[in-house]
Amino acid sequence: MKPMTLGLRAACAALLAASAFAGLPALAQPAKPTVVIVATGGTIAGAGASALNSATYQAAKVPVDKLIAGVPELASVANVRGEQAFQIASESFTNDKLVALGKRVSALLKDSEVNGVVVTHGTDTLEETAYFLNLVIKSDKPIVVVGSMRPGSAMSADGMLNLYNAVVVAASPSAKGKGVLVTMADDILSGRDAAKRVNIKTSAFGSQWGPLGMVVEGKTFWFRSLAKRHTVNSEFDIDTIDALPDVSIVYGSGSMNMALYDAAATPGVKAIINAGTGNGSVPNYAVDKLKSIRDKGVLVIRSSRVADGIVLRNAEQPDDKYDWVVAHDLNPQKAKILAAVALTKPQTTAELQRIFWEY
């Protein structure tokens, strides 16, 4: 009898090993995370008359179930389900809708089976909603706000990939604790400082401080963290907020009409954001008007119409003397959101300034 060759021995060993494991159950695959998409409308749910209509279209036409069905690759990332919160263009968002959306996102994240939430949103006010959620949601689970600059019917529509990236981030354990995020054009931006900086290009969103990371072929890559307070470290909680106070913005320019300030300071308004030129500048002929408004109990907050930079306290104007607040690096619309959230509680000027430094 000839000795068994090495090749035959290896084959026999493989057969024995296979037979030994044949009766064992297959190893369980790790469960996919659960992500809920809360849809609010916007361009990402829009449709145009033809593929050439990338800037002329009707927003808020496609329901959330069709958005999800249009990206079948989502099923490989997470167990995804959708809810239709609103179906509006985002310029029609109101304070009441912000509060309602915040409460629903908060409730979803309290569900132990939900790993993350994606909010689809029109881009016009996406940055305000993202910042609002960043201030008031008490959860470290990923919250991602996403939109698109072109409707799904357009050539080179960006919504499909943006939504896919949003779900990738919301499903990723690496996104926990990073605050509310925005995914646009492969970038992962902080909801705190993301801003719409171009009104017609797919590269519309950015931050003067740069992205936190990016998504490439379904993988997240991170480069920095947000230094400001947010979510679980915030002193604000959507569960205790039922309404937001009125805050007005007055846009600065040369040769301003003082009637703008009077119209902005109508009864019930708690604060005015002065979107000044340069360093949040106030023209010499407007100083007495703003001092008078402050004397009547309305808070004055100096922001800037300039996209980048910071507003320096006691520069250009003696803020300490006039009892004014500066918005730091927040643009006027984000300053409005922070002021409204902060003023859901009584605040001294010093406390409000501390909030603008910290958030």
Short mmCIF file of C-alpha atoms in Angstrom, two decimals:
data_model
loop_
_atom_site.label_atom_id
_atom_site.label_comp_id
_atom_site.label_asym_id
_atom_site.label_seq_id
_atom_site.Cartn_x
_atom_site.Cartn_y
_atom_site.Cartn_z
CA MET A 1 0.00 0.00 0.00
CA LYS A 2 1.52 3.29 -1.10
CA PRO A 3 1.95 6.05 1.51
CA MET A 4 -0.52 8.92 1.30
CA THR A 5 0.85 11.94 -0.54
CA LEU A 6 0.99 15.35 1.18
CA GLY A 7 -1.63 16.74 -1.20
CA LEU A 8 -4.04 13.94 -0.46
CA ARG A 9 -3.47 14.28 3.27
CA ALA A 10 -4.34 18.00 3.08
CA ALA A 11 -7.49 17.24 1.12
CA CYS A 12 -8.59 14.63 3.66
CA ALA A 13 -7.93 17.02 6.53
CA ALA A 14 -10.07 19.68 4.84
CA LEU A 15 -12.93 17.19 4.36
CA LEU A 16 -12.75 16.13 8.00
CA ALA A 17 -12.79 19.76 9.14
CA ALA A 18 -15.74 20.53 6.90
CA SER A 19 -17.71 17.56 8.18
CA ALA A 20 -16.96 18.52 11.78
CA PHE A 21 -18.50 21.99 11.31
CA ALA A 22 -21.29 20.93 8.96
CA GLY A 23 -23.76 20.43 11.77
CA LEU A 24 -23.01 23.74 13.52
CA PRO A 25 -25.23 26.82 12.94
CA ALA A 26 -23.77 29.65 10.85
CA LEU A 27 -22.15 32.46 12.80
CA ALA A 28 -24.64 35.26 13.42
CA GLN A 29 -24.02 38.42 11.43
CA PRO A 30 -23.90 41.67 13.45
CA ALA A 31 -27.23 43.45 13.40
CA LYS A 32 -27.41 46.48 11.15
CA PRO A 33 -28.08 49.80 12.90
CA THR A 34 -31.51 51.40 12.63
CA VAL A 35 -31.74 54.89 11.13
CA VAL A 36 -34.95 56.91 10.89
CA ILE A 37 -35.26 59.47 8.10
CA VAL A 38 -37.48 62.39 9.11
CA ALA A 39 -38.48 64.20 5.93
CA THR A 40 -39.46 67.87 5.83
CA GLY A 41 -39.51 68.58 2.07
CA GLY A 42 -37.12 70.86 0.22
CA THR A 43 -35.20 70.43 -3.03
CA ILE A 44 -34.11 66.91 -2.11
CA ALA A 45 -37.82 66.07 -2.44
CA GLY A 46 -38.29 68.32 -5.48
CA ALA A 47 -39.05 67.71 -9.14
CA GLY A 48 -38.50 69.74 -12.28
CA ALA A 49 -40.22 69.69 -15.65
CA SER A 50 -37.16 68.18 -17.36
CA ALA A 51 -33.65 66.94 -16.69
CA LEU A 52 -32.36 70.40 -17.64
CA ASN A 53 -34.26 72.07 -14.80
CA SER A 54 -31.61 72.03 -12.08
CA ALA A 55 -32.46 75.48 -10.69
CA THR A 56 -36.12 75.86 -11.73
CA TYR A 57 -38.38 73.26 -10.13
CA GLN A 58 -40.99 72.65 -7.45
CA ALA A 59 -39.67 71.74 -4.03
CA ALA A 60 -41.29 69.29 -1.59
CA LYS A 61 -43.01 66.96 -4.07
CA VAL A 62 -41.52 63.51 -3.41
CA PRO A 63 -42.67 61.69 -0.23
CA VAL A 64 -40.17 60.05 2.10
CA ASP A 65 -40.99 56.47 1.07
CA LYS A 66 -40.07 57.28 -2.54
CA LEU A 67 -36.88 59.04 -1.42
CA ILE A 68 -35.82 55.88 0.40
CA ALA A 69 -36.85 53.60 -2.48
CA GLY A 70 -34.78 55.76 -4.84
CA VAL A 71 -31.57 54.83 -2.99
CA PRO A 72 -31.66 51.01 -2.72
CA GLU A 73 -28.05 51.01 -1.50
CA LEU A 74 -29.32 52.27 1.87
CA ALA A 75 -30.41 48.72 2.72
CA SER A 76 -26.77 47.62 2.85
CA VAL A 77 -25.95 50.34 5.40
CA ALA A 78 -28.82 50.24 7.90
CA ASN A 79 -32.38 49.29 8.61
CA VAL A 80 -33.99 52.47 7.33
CA ARG A 81 -37.52 53.70 7.87
CA GLY A 82 -39.05 57.08 7.13
CA GLU A 83 -41.45 59.61 8.62
CA GLN A 84 -42.99 62.59 6.85
CA ALA A 85 -42.83 65.45 9.37
CA PHE A 86 -43.57 68.24 6.87
CA GLN A 87 -43.62 68.65 3.10
CA ILE A 88 -42.56 72.28 2.62
CA ALA A 89 -39.88 74.42 1.04
CA SER A 90 -37.51 75.37 3.85
CA GLU A 91 -38.00 79.12 3.53
CA SER A 92 -41.45 78.42 4.98
CA PHE A 93 -40.07 76.93 8.21
CA THR A 94 -41.41 78.70 11.31
CA ASN A 95 -40.48 78.61 14.98
CA ASP A 96 -43.43 76.33 15.65
CA LYS A 97 -42.16 73.85 13.07
CA LEU A 98 -38.66 73.98 14.52
CA VAL A 99 -40.00 73.11 17.96
CA ALA A 100 -42.22 70.32 16.62
CA LEU A 101 -39.33 68.83 14.63
CA GLY A 102 -37.00 69.03 17.61
CA LYS A 103 -39.46 67.24 19.87
CA ARG A 104 -39.96 64.44 17.34
CA VAL A 105 -36.22 63.92 16.82
CA SER A 106 -35.73 63.88 20.58
CA ALA A 107 -38.45 61.26 21.02
CA LEU A 108 -36.98 59.04 18.29
CA LEU A 109 -33.52 59.11 19.81
CA LYS A 110 -34.88 58.00 23.18
CA ASP A 111 -35.88 54.72 21.52
CA SER A 112 -33.14 52.21 22.36
CA GLU A 113 -33.59 50.54 18.96
CA VAL A 114 -32.88 53.76 17.02
CA ASN A 115 -29.18 54.37 16.40
CA GLY A 116 -29.40 57.63 14.50
CA VAL A 117 -31.70 60.12 12.77
CA VAL A 118 -31.43 61.80 9.38
CA VAL A 119 -33.48 64.95 8.69
CA THR A 120 -34.02 65.78 5.01
CA HIS A 121 -34.44 69.52 4.59
CA GLY A 122 -34.51 72.32 2.08
CA THR A 123 -31.20 74.13 1.85
CA ASP A 124 -32.46 77.70 2.32
CA THR A 125 -32.81 77.37 6.10
CA LEU A 126 -31.03 74.06 6.63
CA GLU A 127 -28.27 75.76 8.61
CA GLU A 128 -30.74 77.26 11.09
CA THR A 129 -32.49 73.94 11.71
CA ALA A 130 -29.19 72.09 12.12
CA TYR A 131 -27.95 74.66 14.64
CA PHE A 132 -31.26 74.62 16.53
CA LEU A 133 -31.14 70.83 16.89
CA ASN A 134 -27.48 71.08 17.92
CA LEU A 135 -28.51 73.34 20.80
CA VAL A 136 -31.56 71.50 22.15
CA ILE A 137 -31.35 67.72 21.54
CA LYS A 138 -30.02 65.89 24.60
CA SER A 139 -28.56 62.83 22.89
CA ASP A 140 -25.12 61.72 21.75
CA LYS A 141 -26.60 59.60 18.96
CA PRO A 142 -25.84 60.88 15.44
CA ILE A 143 -28.24 63.44 13.99
CA VAL A 144 -27.57 64.35 10.36
CA VAL A 145 -29.34 67.10 8.43
CA VAL A 146 -29.13 66.75 4.65
CA GLY A 147 -30.46 68.43 1.55
CA SER A 148 -29.62 68.84 -2.11
CA MET A 149 -29.09 71.70 -4.51
CA ARG A 150 -30.73 69.94 -7.45
CA PRO A 151 -34.00 68.01 -7.60
CA GLY A 152 -33.86 64.29 -8.26
CA SER A 153 -35.21 64.85 -11.77
CA ALA A 154 -32.19 66.92 -12.83
CA MET A 155 -29.05 65.76 -14.58
CA SER A 156 -26.25 65.22 -12.04
CA ALA A 157 -28.72 65.42 -9.17
CA ASP A 158 -26.87 65.44 -5.84
CA GLY A 159 -29.62 64.31 -3.51
CA MET A 160 -29.16 60.56 -3.92
CA LEU A 161 -25.50 60.54 -2.84
CA ASN A 162 -26.07 63.19 -0.16
CA LEU A 163 -28.82 61.04 1.38
CA TYR A 164 -26.72 57.90 1.17
CA ASN A 165 -23.83 59.69 2.90
CA ALA A 166 -26.19 61.01 5.58
CA VAL A 167 -27.35 57.49 6.42
CA VAL A 168 -23.75 56.24 6.44
CA VAL A 169 -22.85 58.92 8.99
CA ALA A 170 -26.01 58.43 11.08
CA ALA A 171 -25.32 54.69 11.22
CA SER A 172 -21.67 55.09 12.16
CA PRO A 173 -20.61 54.69 15.82
CA SER A 174 -17.78 57.10 15.01
CA ALA A 175 -20.33 59.93 14.63
CA LYS A 176 -21.59 59.62 18.21
CA GLY A 177 -21.03 62.65 20.40
CA LYS A 178 -19.99 64.96 17.56
CA GLY A 179 -23.14 67.10 17.65
CA VAL A 180 -25.60 67.63 14.83
CA LEU A 181 -23.95 67.14 11.44
CA VAL A 182 -24.62 68.21 7.85
CA THR A 183 -23.63 66.04 4.87
CA MET A 184 -23.38 67.88 1.57
CA ALA A 185 -21.05 67.25 -1.40
CA ASP A 186 -19.14 64.49 0.46
CA ASP A 187 -18.28 66.81 3.37
CA ILE A 188 -19.33 66.23 6.96
CA LEU A 189 -19.92 69.69 8.43
CA SER A 190 -20.84 70.75 11.93
CA GLY A 191 -24.44 71.92 12.13
CA ARG A 192 -23.13 74.66 14.38
CA ASP A 193 -21.10 76.47 11.72
CA ALA A 194 -22.25 75.05 8.37
CA ALA A 195 -23.68 77.76 6.12
CA LYS A 196 -25.13 78.01 2.64
CA ARG A 197 -22.55 80.14 0.88
CA VAL A 198 -23.54 79.68 -2.78
CA ASN A 199 -27.14 79.63 -3.96
CA ILE A 200 -26.91 77.56 -7.15
CA LYS A 201 -23.96 75.13 -6.99
CA THR A 202 -23.81 71.67 -5.48
CA SER A 203 -20.79 72.86 -3.45
CA ALA A 204 -23.07 75.36 -1.73
CA PHE A 205 -22.33 74.52 1.91
CA GLY A 206 -19.19 75.22 3.84
CA SER A 207 -17.75 76.58 7.06
CA GLN A 208 -15.01 79.09 7.65
CA TRP A 209 -13.54 76.55 10.09
CA GLY A 210 -13.64 73.69 7.58
CA PRO A 211 -15.44 70.33 7.59
CA LEU A 212 -15.23 67.86 10.46
CA GLY A 213 -14.66 65.06 7.99
CA MET A 214 -15.88 63.50 4.78
CA VAL A 215 -17.57 60.40 3.37
CA VAL A 216 -15.80 58.45 0.64
CA GLU A 217 -17.37 55.35 -0.90
CA GLY A 218 -19.47 54.66 2.17
CA LYS A 219 -16.72 55.22 4.74
CA THR A 220 -16.37 58.10 7.18
CA PHE A 221 -13.09 59.94 7.71
CA TRP A 222 -12.74 62.49 10.55
CA PHE A 223 -10.28 65.37 10.88
CA ARG A 224 -11.44 67.60 13.75
CA SER A 225 -14.05 67.96 16.49
CA LEU A 226 -16.37 70.81 17.45
CA ALA A 227 -15.04 72.88 20.36
CA LYS A 228 -18.34 74.58 21.23
CA ARG A 229 -21.01 73.20 23.58
CA HIS A 230 -23.75 71.11 22.01
CA THR A 231 -26.38 68.37 22.50
CA VAL A 232 -25.71 66.44 25.72
CA ASN A 233 -23.48 69.26 27.04
CA SER A 234 -26.00 71.99 26.25
CA GLU A 235 -27.94 73.76 28.99
CA PHE A 236 -31.00 73.79 26.72
CA ASP A 237 -33.46 70.92 26.30
CA ILE A 238 -36.18 70.64 23.66
CA ASP A 239 -38.35 68.69 26.10
CA THR A 240 -38.75 71.88 28.16
CA ILE A 241 -39.28 74.25 25.21
CA ASP A 242 -42.77 74.74 23.80
CA ALA A 243 -42.28 78.04 21.93
CA LEU A 244 -39.49 80.33 20.79
CA PRO A 245 -39.55 84.09 21.38
CA ASP A 246 -39.45 86.55 18.49
CA VAL A 247 -36.03 87.79 17.43
CA SER A 248 -35.57 90.21 14.51
CA ILE A 249 -32.68 90.82 12.12
CA VAL A 250 -31.86 94.24 10.66
CA TYR A 251 -29.44 94.10 7.72
CA GLY A 252 -26.74 96.76 7.74
CA SER A 253 -25.80 98.89 4.74
CA GLY A 254 -24.78 102.40 3.85
CA SER A 255 -27.40 105.11 4.38
CA MET A 256 -29.76 103.02 6.50
CA ASN A 257 -33.39 103.89 7.10
CA MET A 258 -34.00 104.11 10.87
CA ALA A 259 -37.60 102.98 10.36
CA LEU A 260 -36.17 99.48 9.85
CA TYR A 261 -35.19 99.36 13.52
CA ASP A 262 -38.60 100.61 14.64
CA ALA A 263 -40.30 97.91 12.55
CA ALA A 264 -37.96 95.26 13.98
CA ALA A 265 -38.59 96.27 17.59
CA THR A 266 -42.36 95.78 17.59
CA PRO A 267 -44.04 94.70 20.86
CA GLY A 268 -43.15 91.13 21.78
CA VAL A 269 -39.73 91.11 20.10
CA LYS A 270 -37.09 90.08 22.65
CA ALA A 271 -33.93 90.85 20.71
CA ILE A 272 -32.62 92.49 17.54
CA ILE A 273 -29.68 91.09 15.60
CA ASN A 274 -27.84 93.99 13.99
CA ALA A 275 -26.30 92.38 10.89
CA GLY A 276 -23.79 95.16 10.62
CA THR A 277 -21.11 95.92 8.09
CA GLY A 278 -17.54 94.82 8.81
CA ASN A 279 -17.07 94.10 12.51
CA GLY A 280 -20.81 94.28 13.17
CA SER A 281 -20.53 98.03 12.80
CA VAL A 282 -23.31 100.44 13.74
CA PRO A 283 -23.38 103.76 11.86
CA ASN A 284 -23.08 106.88 14.02
CA TYR A 285 -26.60 107.98 13.14
CA ALA A 286 -28.03 104.62 14.34
CA VAL A 287 -26.35 104.46 17.75
CA ASP A 288 -28.98 106.47 19.59
CA LYS A 289 -31.75 104.41 17.99
CA LEU A 290 -30.23 101.13 19.20
CA LYS A 291 -29.53 102.60 22.65
CA SER A 292 -33.18 103.61 22.86
CA ILE A 293 -34.32 100.13 21.83
CA ARG A 294 -32.09 98.59 24.51
CA ASP A 295 -33.46 101.00 27.11
CA LYS A 296 -36.93 99.61 26.34
CA GLY A 297 -35.80 96.12 27.30
CA VAL A 298 -35.05 94.69 23.85
CA LEU A 299 -31.62 93.05 23.66
CA VAL A 300 -29.22 94.27 20.95
CA ILE A 301 -26.82 91.73 19.44
CA ARG A 302 -24.14 92.81 17.00
CA SER A 303 -23.43 90.30 14.22
CA SER A 304 -21.93 90.91 10.79
CA ARG A 305 -23.16 90.60 7.23
CA VAL A 306 -19.62 89.45 6.34
CA ALA A 307 -19.54 85.67 5.90
CA ASP A 308 -16.27 84.96 7.72
CA GLY A 309 -14.49 86.30 10.76
CA ILE A 310 -15.62 87.20 14.28
CA VAL A 311 -17.26 90.25 15.81
CA LEU A 312 -15.01 91.67 18.53
CA ARG A 313 -16.56 92.97 21.73
CA ASN A 314 -15.98 96.66 22.53
CA ALA A 315 -14.47 97.24 19.11
CA GLU A 316 -16.25 99.69 16.80
CA GLN A 317 -18.76 100.28 19.61
CA PRO A 318 -18.49 100.30 23.44
CA ASP A 319 -20.68 97.24 24.04
CA ASP A 320 -20.12 97.28 27.80
CA LYS A 321 -21.30 100.88 28.01
CA TYR A 322 -24.39 100.33 25.85
CA ASP A 323 -25.23 96.91 27.34
CA TRP A 324 -25.04 95.20 23.95
CA VAL A 325 -24.01 91.65 23.06
CA VAL A 326 -21.73 90.44 20.26
CA ALA A 327 -22.45 87.31 18.21
CA HIS A 328 -18.81 86.13 18.05
CA ASP A 329 -18.44 84.12 14.80
CA LEU A 330 -22.15 83.36 14.28
CA ASN A 331 -23.77 84.78 11.17
CA PRO A 332 -26.99 86.78 11.69
CA GLN A 333 -29.35 83.86 11.08
CA LYS A 334 -27.51 81.58 13.49
CA ALA A 335 -27.28 84.40 16.03
CA LYS A 336 -31.06 84.67 15.77
CA ILE A 337 -31.46 80.94 16.53
CA LEU A 338 -29.14 81.05 19.55
CA ALA A 339 -30.78 84.19 20.93
CA ALA A 340 -34.25 82.67 20.56
CA VAL A 341 -33.21 79.44 22.31
CA ALA A 342 -31.35 81.30 25.07
CA LEU A 343 -34.28 83.66 25.68
CA THR A 344 -36.65 80.80 26.41
CA LYS A 345 -35.18 81.44 29.88
CA PRO A 346 -34.67 84.84 31.55
CA GLN A 347 -31.17 86.08 30.72
CA THR A 348 -29.09 89.04 31.79
CA THR A 349 -26.93 90.64 29.13
CA ALA A 350 -23.84 89.15 30.76
CA GLU A 351 -25.36 85.66 30.72
CA LEU A 352 -26.41 86.04 27.09
CA GLN A 353 -22.88 87.10 26.16
CA ARG A 354 -21.50 84.08 28.00
CA ILE A 355 -23.85 81.87 25.94
CA PHE A 356 -22.62 83.40 22.70
CA TRP A 357 -19.01 82.68 23.71
CA GLU A 358 -19.74 79.07 24.67
CA TYR A 359 -22.12 77.94 21.89
#
